[in-house]
Short mmCIF file of C-alpha atoms in Angstrom, two decimals:
data_model
loop_
_atom_site.label_atom_id
_atom_site.label_comp_id
_atom_site.label_asym_id
_atom_site.label_seq_id
_atom_site.Cartn_x
_atom_site.Cartn_y
_atom_site.Cartn_z
CA MET A 1 70.62 103.52 110.58
CA SER A 2 74.09 101.31 111.13
CA SER A 3 77.67 103.70 111.26
CA LYS A 4 79.45 100.53 109.03
CA PRO A 5 79.03 102.79 106.00
CA SER A 6 79.82 105.67 107.39
CA LEU A 7 83.22 104.63 108.30
CA ASP A 8 83.85 102.47 105.98
CA LEU A 9 83.64 106.05 103.97
CA GLN A 10 85.72 107.33 106.43
CA GLY A 11 88.30 104.77 105.52
CA GLN A 12 88.07 105.23 101.33
CA GLU A 13 88.32 109.22 102.31
CA TYR A 14 91.15 108.80 104.60
CA GLU A 15 93.72 106.58 101.72
CA GLU A 16 92.17 108.83 99.22
CA GLN A 17 94.52 111.19 100.63
CA HIS A 18 97.07 109.74 102.88
CA VAL A 19 97.68 106.41 100.06
CA GLN A 20 96.60 107.52 97.27
CA GLN A 21 97.19 110.70 95.89
CA VAL A 22 100.59 110.75 97.68
CA TYR A 23 101.34 107.76 95.25
CA GLU A 24 100.07 109.81 91.74
CA GLN A 25 102.76 112.19 93.17
CA ILE A 26 105.56 110.06 93.60
CA ALA A 27 104.86 107.53 91.19
CA SER A 28 107.86 108.45 89.73
CA HIS A 29 110.74 108.77 92.09
CA PHE A 30 109.15 106.04 93.83
CA SER A 31 109.24 103.60 90.48
CA SER A 32 112.97 104.44 90.07
CA THR A 33 113.96 102.73 93.65
CA ARG A 34 111.73 99.50 92.85
CA TYR A 35 113.06 97.26 90.13
CA LYS A 36 114.63 93.85 92.61
CA PRO A 37 112.07 91.27 92.68
CA TRP A 38 112.30 89.99 96.55
CA PRO A 39 113.94 86.22 96.98
CA ILE A 40 110.49 85.38 98.26
CA ILE A 41 108.04 86.35 95.70
CA GLU A 42 110.45 85.50 93.31
CA ARG A 43 110.23 81.65 94.34
CA PHE A 44 106.65 82.01 94.42
CA LEU A 45 106.04 82.75 90.96
CA LYS A 46 109.40 80.42 89.77
CA GLU A 47 107.52 77.74 90.60
CA LEU A 48 105.05 78.24 89.62
CA PRO A 49 103.32 75.50 86.81
CA ASP A 50 103.57 76.64 83.08
CA GLY A 51 100.82 78.75 82.10
CA SER A 52 99.72 79.50 84.97
CA VAL A 53 97.76 82.56 84.97
CA GLY A 54 97.19 85.30 88.16
CA LEU A 55 96.89 88.33 89.66
CA ASP A 56 98.89 90.91 90.99
CA VAL A 57 96.98 92.91 92.73
CA GLY A 58 98.49 96.74 93.59
CA CYS A 59 101.33 95.42 91.54
CA GLY A 60 103.51 99.27 91.57
CA ASN A 61 105.25 99.75 88.33
CA GLY A 62 104.87 95.96 87.69
CA LYS A 63 108.49 94.72 88.64
CA TYR A 64 106.50 91.06 89.46
CA LEU A 65 104.76 91.32 86.12
CA ALA A 66 108.47 89.64 83.52
CA VAL A 67 110.28 87.81 86.56
CA ASN A 68 108.62 84.05 85.41
CA PRO A 69 107.87 84.23 81.71
CA ASN A 70 105.90 81.50 81.37
CA VAL A 71 102.62 82.93 83.01
CA LEU A 72 100.47 85.15 82.56
CA ILE A 73 99.85 88.28 85.47
CA MET A 74 97.09 90.77 84.68
CA GLY A 75 98.19 93.56 87.56
CA SER A 76 95.89 96.13 88.97
CA ASP A 77 96.52 99.45 91.29
CA ARG A 78 94.89 102.61 92.48
CA SER A 79 97.07 104.12 90.69
CA LEU A 80 96.79 106.36 87.13
CA ALA A 81 100.13 106.71 87.31
CA LEU A 82 102.50 103.86 88.42
CA THR A 83 99.69 101.41 85.96
CA LYS A 84 100.87 103.50 83.13
CA ILE A 85 104.08 102.74 84.30
CA ALA A 86 103.54 98.82 84.87
CA ALA A 87 101.81 97.83 81.16
CA ARG A 88 105.46 98.14 79.68
CA TYR A 89 105.16 94.59 80.88
CA HIS A 90 103.97 93.10 77.00
CA PRO A 91 102.49 90.28 77.04
CA HIS A 92 100.62 91.20 80.77
CA ALA A 93 98.97 93.77 81.40
CA ALA A 94 98.04 95.80 83.77
CA ILE A 95 94.54 98.38 84.54
CA VAL A 96 93.71 100.87 87.55
CA ALA A 97 91.00 98.88 89.25
CA ASP A 98 90.11 99.02 94.21
CA ASN A 99 91.21 95.70 95.39
CA LEU A 100 87.86 96.39 97.31
CA ALA A 101 85.78 95.86 94.43
CA LEU A 102 88.27 93.85 92.03
CA PRO A 103 86.37 93.56 87.93
CA HIS A 104 88.01 90.33 88.11
CA PRO A 105 85.44 86.26 87.46
CA ASN A 106 85.80 85.07 91.02
CA SER A 107 87.44 81.21 90.90
CA TYR A 108 89.18 82.03 88.67
CA PHE A 109 92.83 82.34 88.35
CA ASP A 110 96.07 79.93 89.42
CA PHE A 111 97.51 82.76 91.90
CA ALA A 112 98.09 85.94 93.10
CA LEU A 113 99.87 88.57 94.78
CA SER A 114 99.35 91.65 97.23
CA ILE A 115 102.40 92.35 97.66
CA ALA A 116 102.70 95.89 99.97
CA VAL A 117 99.30 97.12 100.16
CA VAL A 118 97.44 95.49 102.46
CA HIS A 119 99.23 97.85 105.20
CA HIS A 120 98.05 100.67 103.59
CA LEU A 121 93.67 100.48 103.97
CA SER A 122 92.61 102.03 107.41
CA THR A 123 90.65 99.64 109.11
CA PRO A 124 90.75 96.06 109.94
CA GLU A 125 87.33 95.52 108.50
CA ARG A 126 88.86 97.02 104.73
CA ARG A 127 92.17 95.57 105.67
CA ILE A 128 89.88 91.66 105.77
CA LYS A 129 88.10 92.67 102.80
CA ALA A 130 90.96 92.99 100.93
CA ILE A 131 92.45 90.12 101.76
CA GLN A 132 88.97 88.15 101.12
CA SER A 133 88.61 89.25 97.90
CA ILE A 134 91.73 88.55 96.50
CA LEU A 135 91.02 84.86 97.85
CA GLU A 136 87.94 85.31 96.08
CA THR A 137 89.10 85.27 92.83
CA LEU A 138 91.30 82.10 93.10
CA LYS A 139 90.28 79.08 91.46
CA PRO A 140 88.58 76.22 94.41
CA SER A 141 90.58 73.31 95.95
CA LEU A 142 90.01 70.45 94.78
CA CYS A 143 89.79 68.61 98.46
CA ILE A 144 86.64 67.97 99.87
CA GLU A 145 87.63 66.77 103.63
CA LYS A 146 90.57 68.75 105.47
CA SER A 147 92.54 65.03 106.14
CA GLN A 148 92.89 65.38 102.20
CA LEU A 149 94.30 68.72 102.33
CA VAL A 150 97.98 68.92 100.93
CA THR A 151 100.15 71.02 103.55
CA ASP A 152 102.99 71.18 100.24
CA HIS A 153 101.67 75.43 99.06
CA ARG A 154 103.61 74.20 95.33
CA SER A 155 100.48 71.71 95.37
CA PRO A 156 98.49 73.80 93.11
CA ARG A 157 95.98 71.16 92.05
CA ALA A 158 95.15 70.25 95.13
CA ASN A 159 94.55 73.27 97.48
CA GLY A 160 93.35 75.13 94.57
CA GLY A 161 95.21 78.44 93.87
CA ARG A 162 97.58 80.34 96.25
CA ALA A 163 98.68 84.13 97.27
CA LEU A 164 101.07 85.78 97.83
CA ILE A 165 100.31 88.54 100.75
CA TYR A 166 103.39 90.61 102.02
CA VAL A 167 102.56 93.28 104.86
CA TRP A 168 105.21 95.53 106.27
CA ALA A 169 105.72 93.83 109.87
CA LEU A 170 105.89 96.01 113.29
CA GLU A 171 108.39 94.40 114.52
CA GLN A 172 111.56 96.20 113.58
CA LYS A 173 113.28 96.42 115.86
CA SER A 174 116.64 95.83 114.27
CA SER A 175 116.10 97.86 111.01
CA ARG A 176 116.53 101.72 110.34
CA ARG A 177 113.42 102.14 111.25
CA GLY A 178 113.55 100.38 115.26
CA TRP A 179 109.33 100.38 115.07
CA ASP A 180 108.69 97.12 117.67
CA ASP A 181 106.21 95.51 120.26
CA GLY A 182 104.46 98.49 122.17
CA HIS A 183 105.02 101.04 119.13
CA ASP A 184 101.99 102.50 117.39
CA GLN A 185 100.67 100.00 115.00
CA ASP A 186 99.28 102.72 112.18
CA ILE A 187 101.50 105.58 111.25
CA MET A 188 102.51 107.66 109.07
CA VAL A 189 105.20 107.47 106.59
CA PRO A 190 107.29 110.34 105.36
CA TRP A 191 108.46 110.00 101.52
CA VAL A 192 111.16 112.57 100.26
CA MET A 193 111.43 113.58 97.18
CA LYS A 194 114.63 116.20 96.91
CA GLU A 195 114.47 118.24 93.51
CA LYS A 196 117.70 120.49 92.77
CA ALA A 197 115.68 123.34 91.76
CA SER A 198 113.78 123.67 95.32
CA ASN A 199 113.44 122.72 98.36
CA ASP A 200 112.57 118.50 98.68
CA ARG A 201 109.06 117.82 99.03
CA LYS A 202 108.04 115.38 101.85
CA PHE A 203 104.69 113.07 101.62
CA HIS A 204 103.35 111.25 104.37
CA ARG A 205 101.83 107.86 103.58
CA TYR A 206 99.54 105.95 106.18
CA TYR A 207 101.09 102.57 107.07
CA HIS A 208 99.24 99.55 109.54
CA LEU A 209 102.16 97.07 110.93
CA TYR A 210 100.99 93.44 111.33
CA ARG A 211 101.66 92.09 114.71
CA SER A 212 103.04 88.81 114.30
CA GLY A 213 99.92 86.48 113.57
CA GLU A 214 97.62 89.18 112.70
CA LEU A 215 98.30 88.17 109.16
CA GLU A 216 97.47 84.93 109.91
CA MET A 217 94.29 85.99 111.64
CA ASN A 218 92.74 88.54 109.21
CA ILE A 219 93.37 85.67 106.43
CA ALA A 220 90.99 83.14 108.52
CA GLU A 221 88.71 86.20 108.70
CA ALA A 222 88.89 86.08 104.91
CA GLY A 223 88.11 83.28 104.56
CA GLY A 224 91.17 81.38 103.79
CA ARG A 225 93.52 78.99 104.83
CA VAL A 226 97.23 79.95 105.22
CA LEU A 227 99.81 77.44 103.83
CA ASP A 228 103.03 78.79 105.27
CA SER A 229 104.07 81.91 106.20
CA GLY A 230 106.77 83.77 107.56
CA TYR A 231 108.57 87.07 108.19
CA GLU A 232 111.34 88.69 105.52
CA LYS A 233 112.60 92.34 105.60
CA ASP A 234 110.97 93.99 107.69
CA ASN A 235 107.23 92.21 107.25
CA TRP A 236 105.22 89.84 107.65
CA TRP A 237 104.04 87.42 105.21
CA ALA A 238 101.83 84.32 103.99
CA ILE A 239 100.89 81.96 100.91
CA ALA A 240 96.81 81.68 101.27
CA ALA A 241 94.32 79.68 99.84
CA ARG A 242 90.55 79.64 100.64
CA ASP A 243 88.55 77.99 103.19
CA GLN A 244 86.19 75.18 101.90
CA LYS A 245 83.76 77.78 103.21
CA LEU A 246 84.31 80.21 100.53
CA ASP A 247 83.42 77.05 97.20
#
């Protein structure tokens, strides 16, 4: 019997304890610290053609849902508490959903966001599967030959749907955290909630810190191609489209 199902179950149970349950408990406090859009994400959303329909997978409190009033976004998150907060952004919607089992039709959406989500998955297989699940929801490319691919990621009709993915970087030597090459990539990060009537409460969330080039490699393994990528504020990011083999 293959060991993969049991390993996947272990990963799911680990994330339930060290990611999902934590966000349920810190949702309100976490949301109060997440209100300003990051520049590259804001630009990505505002450059979308009017009428575009997309996903925000792991939408958290929904702060990106209303950045561009001319597009429609379906948000989803594993946290019920955060989803309830995100639901305030009408006419957009927010539902509870698992990144590895998205309840959306494949080949349908013009764009997708995955901001600070994939790094919470605890095995390489689950991280790749999460990216693949997102890519499969995107409209396929209209190009047949590789020579015809348009490298400008702002050309959605040529490249099909596009996903913008952000993950925490291992290379944060200049940040207050001080992580860098050689540090453990799988870590627990504290979240402290200050409470007036009692001692502060501390929670620990699991993160996988991505090293340079790892996100691009995961996208390729998930059946995607990278249109653009870079580094911003301690995060690696990439804009990806479906590869022909997924179409």
